[in-house]
Coordinates of C-alpha atoms in Angstrom, one line a residue:
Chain A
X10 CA 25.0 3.6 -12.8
X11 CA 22.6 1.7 -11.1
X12 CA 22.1 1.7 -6.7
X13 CA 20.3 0.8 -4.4
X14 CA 19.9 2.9 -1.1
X15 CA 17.7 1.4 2.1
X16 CA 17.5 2.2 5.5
X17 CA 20.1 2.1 8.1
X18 CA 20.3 0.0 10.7
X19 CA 19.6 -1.8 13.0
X20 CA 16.1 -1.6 13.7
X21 CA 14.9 -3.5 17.0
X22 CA 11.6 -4.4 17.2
X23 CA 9.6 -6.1 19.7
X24 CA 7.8 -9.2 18.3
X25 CA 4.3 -9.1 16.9
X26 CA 5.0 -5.1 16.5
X27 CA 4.7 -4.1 12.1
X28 CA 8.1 -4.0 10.1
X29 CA 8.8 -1.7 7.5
X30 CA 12.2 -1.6 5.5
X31 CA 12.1 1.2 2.5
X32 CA 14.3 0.5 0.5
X33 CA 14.6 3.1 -3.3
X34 CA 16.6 2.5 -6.5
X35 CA 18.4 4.6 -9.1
X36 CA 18.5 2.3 -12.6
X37 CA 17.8 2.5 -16.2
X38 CA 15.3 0.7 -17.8
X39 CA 12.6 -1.7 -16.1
X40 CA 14.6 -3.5 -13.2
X41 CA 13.7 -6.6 -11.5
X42 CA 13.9 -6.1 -7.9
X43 CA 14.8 -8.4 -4.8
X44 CA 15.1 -8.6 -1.7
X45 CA 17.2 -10.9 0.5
X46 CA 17.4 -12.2 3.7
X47 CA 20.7 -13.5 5.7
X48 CA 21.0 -15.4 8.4
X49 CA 23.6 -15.5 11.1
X50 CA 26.4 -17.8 9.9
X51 CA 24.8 -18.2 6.5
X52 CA 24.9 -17.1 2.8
X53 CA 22.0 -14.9 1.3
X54 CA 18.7 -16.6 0.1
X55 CA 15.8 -15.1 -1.5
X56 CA 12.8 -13.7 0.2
X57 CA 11.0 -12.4 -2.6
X58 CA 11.2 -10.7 -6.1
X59 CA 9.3 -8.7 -8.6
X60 CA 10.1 -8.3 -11.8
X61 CA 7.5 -5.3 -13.4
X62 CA 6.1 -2.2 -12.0
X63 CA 2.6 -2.7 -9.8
X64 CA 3.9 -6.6 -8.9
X65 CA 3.6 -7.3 -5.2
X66 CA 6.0 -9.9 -4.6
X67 CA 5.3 -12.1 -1.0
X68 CA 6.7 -14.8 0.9
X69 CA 6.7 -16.1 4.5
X70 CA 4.6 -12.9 5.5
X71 CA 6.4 -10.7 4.1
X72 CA 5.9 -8.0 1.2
X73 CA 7.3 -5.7 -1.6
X74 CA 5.4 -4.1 -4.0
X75 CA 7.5 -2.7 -7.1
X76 CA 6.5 1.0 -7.2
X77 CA 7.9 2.6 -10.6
X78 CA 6.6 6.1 -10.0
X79 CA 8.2 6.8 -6.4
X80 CA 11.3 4.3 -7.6
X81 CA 10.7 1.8 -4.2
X82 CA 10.3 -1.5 -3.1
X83 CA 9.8 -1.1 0.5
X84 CA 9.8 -4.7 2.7
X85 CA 6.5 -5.2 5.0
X86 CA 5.6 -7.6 7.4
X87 CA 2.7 -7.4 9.7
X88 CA 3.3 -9.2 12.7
X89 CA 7.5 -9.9 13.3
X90 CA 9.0 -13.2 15.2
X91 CA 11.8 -13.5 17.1
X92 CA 13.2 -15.9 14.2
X93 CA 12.9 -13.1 11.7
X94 CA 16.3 -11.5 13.0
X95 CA 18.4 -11.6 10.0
X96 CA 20.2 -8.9 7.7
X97 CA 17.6 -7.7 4.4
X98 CA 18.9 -6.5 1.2
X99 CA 17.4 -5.1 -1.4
X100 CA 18.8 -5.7 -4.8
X101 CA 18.1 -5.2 -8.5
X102 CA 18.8 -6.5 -11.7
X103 CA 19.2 -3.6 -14.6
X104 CA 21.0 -3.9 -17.8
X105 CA 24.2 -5.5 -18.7
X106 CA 22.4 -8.7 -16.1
X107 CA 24.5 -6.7 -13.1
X108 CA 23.2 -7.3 -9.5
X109 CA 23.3 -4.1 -7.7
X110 CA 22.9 -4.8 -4.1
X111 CA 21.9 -2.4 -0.8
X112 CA 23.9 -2.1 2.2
X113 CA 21.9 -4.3 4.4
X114 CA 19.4 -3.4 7.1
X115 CA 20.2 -5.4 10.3
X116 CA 16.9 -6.4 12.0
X117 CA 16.4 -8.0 15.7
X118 CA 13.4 -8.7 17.0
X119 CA 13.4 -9.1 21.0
X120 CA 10.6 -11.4 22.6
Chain B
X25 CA 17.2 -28.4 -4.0
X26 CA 19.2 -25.8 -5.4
X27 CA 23.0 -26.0 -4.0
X28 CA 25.7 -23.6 -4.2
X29 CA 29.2 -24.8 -2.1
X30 CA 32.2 -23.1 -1.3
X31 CA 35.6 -25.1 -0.1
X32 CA 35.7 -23.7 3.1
X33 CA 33.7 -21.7 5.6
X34 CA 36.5 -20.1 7.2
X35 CA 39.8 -19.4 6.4
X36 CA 43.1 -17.9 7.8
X37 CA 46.2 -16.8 5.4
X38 CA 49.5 -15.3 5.7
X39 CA 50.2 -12.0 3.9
X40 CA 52.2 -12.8 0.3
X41 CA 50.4 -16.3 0.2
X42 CA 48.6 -17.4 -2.8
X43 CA 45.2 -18.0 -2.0
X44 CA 42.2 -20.1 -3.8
X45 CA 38.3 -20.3 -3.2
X46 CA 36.6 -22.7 -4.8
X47 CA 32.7 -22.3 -5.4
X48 CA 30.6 -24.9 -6.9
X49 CA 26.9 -25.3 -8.7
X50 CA 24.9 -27.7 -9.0
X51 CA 22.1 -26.4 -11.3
X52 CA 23.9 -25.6 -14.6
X53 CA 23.8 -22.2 -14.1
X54 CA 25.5 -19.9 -16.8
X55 CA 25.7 -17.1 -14.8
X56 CA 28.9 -17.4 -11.8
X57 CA 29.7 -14.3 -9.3
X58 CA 32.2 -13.5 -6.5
X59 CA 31.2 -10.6 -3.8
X60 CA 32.8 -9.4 -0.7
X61 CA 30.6 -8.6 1.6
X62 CA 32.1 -5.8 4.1
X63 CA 29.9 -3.8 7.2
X64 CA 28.3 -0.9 6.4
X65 CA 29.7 -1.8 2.7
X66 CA 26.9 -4.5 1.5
X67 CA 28.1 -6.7 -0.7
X68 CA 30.4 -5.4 -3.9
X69 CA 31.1 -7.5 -7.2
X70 CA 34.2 -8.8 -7.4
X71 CA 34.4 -10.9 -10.8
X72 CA 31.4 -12.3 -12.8
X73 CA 31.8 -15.3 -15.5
X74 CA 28.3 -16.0 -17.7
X75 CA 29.7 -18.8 -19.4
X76 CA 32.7 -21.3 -19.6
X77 CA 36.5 -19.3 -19.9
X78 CA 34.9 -16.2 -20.1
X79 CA 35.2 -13.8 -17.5
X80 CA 33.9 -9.6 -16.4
X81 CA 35.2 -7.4 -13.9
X82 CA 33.0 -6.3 -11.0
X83 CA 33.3 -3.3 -9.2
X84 CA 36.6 -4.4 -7.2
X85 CA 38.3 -6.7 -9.2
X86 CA 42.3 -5.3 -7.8
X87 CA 44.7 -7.9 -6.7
X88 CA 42.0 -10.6 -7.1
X89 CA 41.7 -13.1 -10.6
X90 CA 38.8 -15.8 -11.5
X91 CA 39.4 -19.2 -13.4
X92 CA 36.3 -21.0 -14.9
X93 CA 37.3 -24.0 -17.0
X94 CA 33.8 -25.8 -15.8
X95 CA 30.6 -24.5 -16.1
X96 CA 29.8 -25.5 -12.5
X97 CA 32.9 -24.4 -10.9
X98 CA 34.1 -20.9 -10.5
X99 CA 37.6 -20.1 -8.4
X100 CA 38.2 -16.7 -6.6
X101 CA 42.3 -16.2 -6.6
X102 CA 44.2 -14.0 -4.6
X103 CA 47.7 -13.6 -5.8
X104 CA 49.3 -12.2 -2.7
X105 CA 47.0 -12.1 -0.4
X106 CA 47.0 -8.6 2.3
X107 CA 45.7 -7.2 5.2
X108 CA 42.7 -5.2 3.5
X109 CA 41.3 -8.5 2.0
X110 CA 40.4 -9.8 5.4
X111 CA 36.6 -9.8 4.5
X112 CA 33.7 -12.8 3.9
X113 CA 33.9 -13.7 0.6
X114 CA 30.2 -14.8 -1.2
X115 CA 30.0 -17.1 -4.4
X116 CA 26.5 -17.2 -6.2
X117 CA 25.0 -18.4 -9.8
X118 CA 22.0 -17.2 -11.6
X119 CA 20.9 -18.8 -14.8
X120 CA 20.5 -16.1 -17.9
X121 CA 18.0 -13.8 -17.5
X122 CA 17.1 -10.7 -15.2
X123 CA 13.8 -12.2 -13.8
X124 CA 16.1 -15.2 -12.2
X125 CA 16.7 -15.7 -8.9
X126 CA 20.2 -15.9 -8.2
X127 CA 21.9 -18.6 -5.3
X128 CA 24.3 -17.9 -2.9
X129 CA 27.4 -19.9 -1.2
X130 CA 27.0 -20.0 2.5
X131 CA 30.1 -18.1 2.2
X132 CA 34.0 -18.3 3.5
X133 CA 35.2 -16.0 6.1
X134 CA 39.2 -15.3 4.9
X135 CA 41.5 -14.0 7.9
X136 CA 44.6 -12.2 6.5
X137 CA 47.4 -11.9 9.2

């Protein structure tokens, strides 16, 4: 079946320092691929997507481009803030409309 | 703006008691889900419903049941609740297709004694 495998955590960072999250996938078929971002005390809410191979998808600084050939979707972001310390997952969507999600990469960013 | 609500944020229960969480959508979204979100365990798939009275198995659908009789509401039920489903419990929708974005609950944290 389909899964989703990125890094463990958690990663500390210091702010302004460069963020990298890899994040691969097993699935069938072209996938569309998220990834997430919690919140303390809050539910999941989307931080980007991208739904064919090549697509860079991008949002509040932060980026993921869909790599079919190395099966990844790694998470960038350039310069990190102390408000960016949240939980990411990566997810995808394969057949049968199933959500397959990650196991969450805790990030904290220290000022 | 999109909402997703769930009837309580927290939520402490005896085990053997009945338990109900209600999740509600706003945008007419076919698509209805119930995770568990565990650490170190990411979120697993409890039930999904993609349209009114019908229902799917997830990937841990023991000792829990769904009901959806609305398309904008979608009920988690524990029979009898027990220790092990001490966990936070995630409702989201998603309208049909794979390109959508799907909308999560701010979640309820259940506390099985």
């Amino acid at each position: 079946g389909d899964s989703v495998t990125q890094m463990e955590g958690p990663v500390t960072l210091s702010e302004e320092a460069f963020l990298t999250i890899n994040c691969t996938y097993t699935a069938t078929g072209y996938p569309s691929l998220f990834w997430y971002v919690q919140y303390p005390g809050e539910g999941l809410q989307l931080l980007l997507k991208a739904t064919k191979a090549d697509d860079k998808g991008s949002n509040k600084g932060f980026e993921a481009t869909y790599r079919k050939e190395t099966t990844s979707f790694h998470l960038e972001k350039g310069s990190v803030q102390v408000s960016d310390s949240a939980v990411y997952f990566c997810a995808l969507i394969g057949g049968y409309q199933k959500v397959t999600f990650g196991t969450g990469t805790k990030l904290q960013v220290i000022p | 703006d999109v909402k997703v609500t769930q009837s309580s944020r927290y939520l402490v229960k005896r085990t053997g008691e009945k338990v109900f969480l209600e999740c509600v959508q706003d945008m007419d979204h076919e698509n209805m889900f119930w995770y568990r979100q565990d650490p170190g365990l990411g979120l697993r798939l409890i039930y999904f419903s993609y349209d009114v009275k019908m229902k799917e198995k997830g990937d841990i659908p023991e000792g829990y049941s769904v009901s959806r009789e609305k398309k904008e509401r979608f009920s988690l039920i524990l029979e009898s609740a027990s220790t092990n489903q001490t966990s936070m419990y995630l409702c989201a929708s998603r309208q049909g297709t794979t390109t959508d974005t799907q909308y999560f609950g701010p979640g309820t944290r259940l506390t099985v004694l």
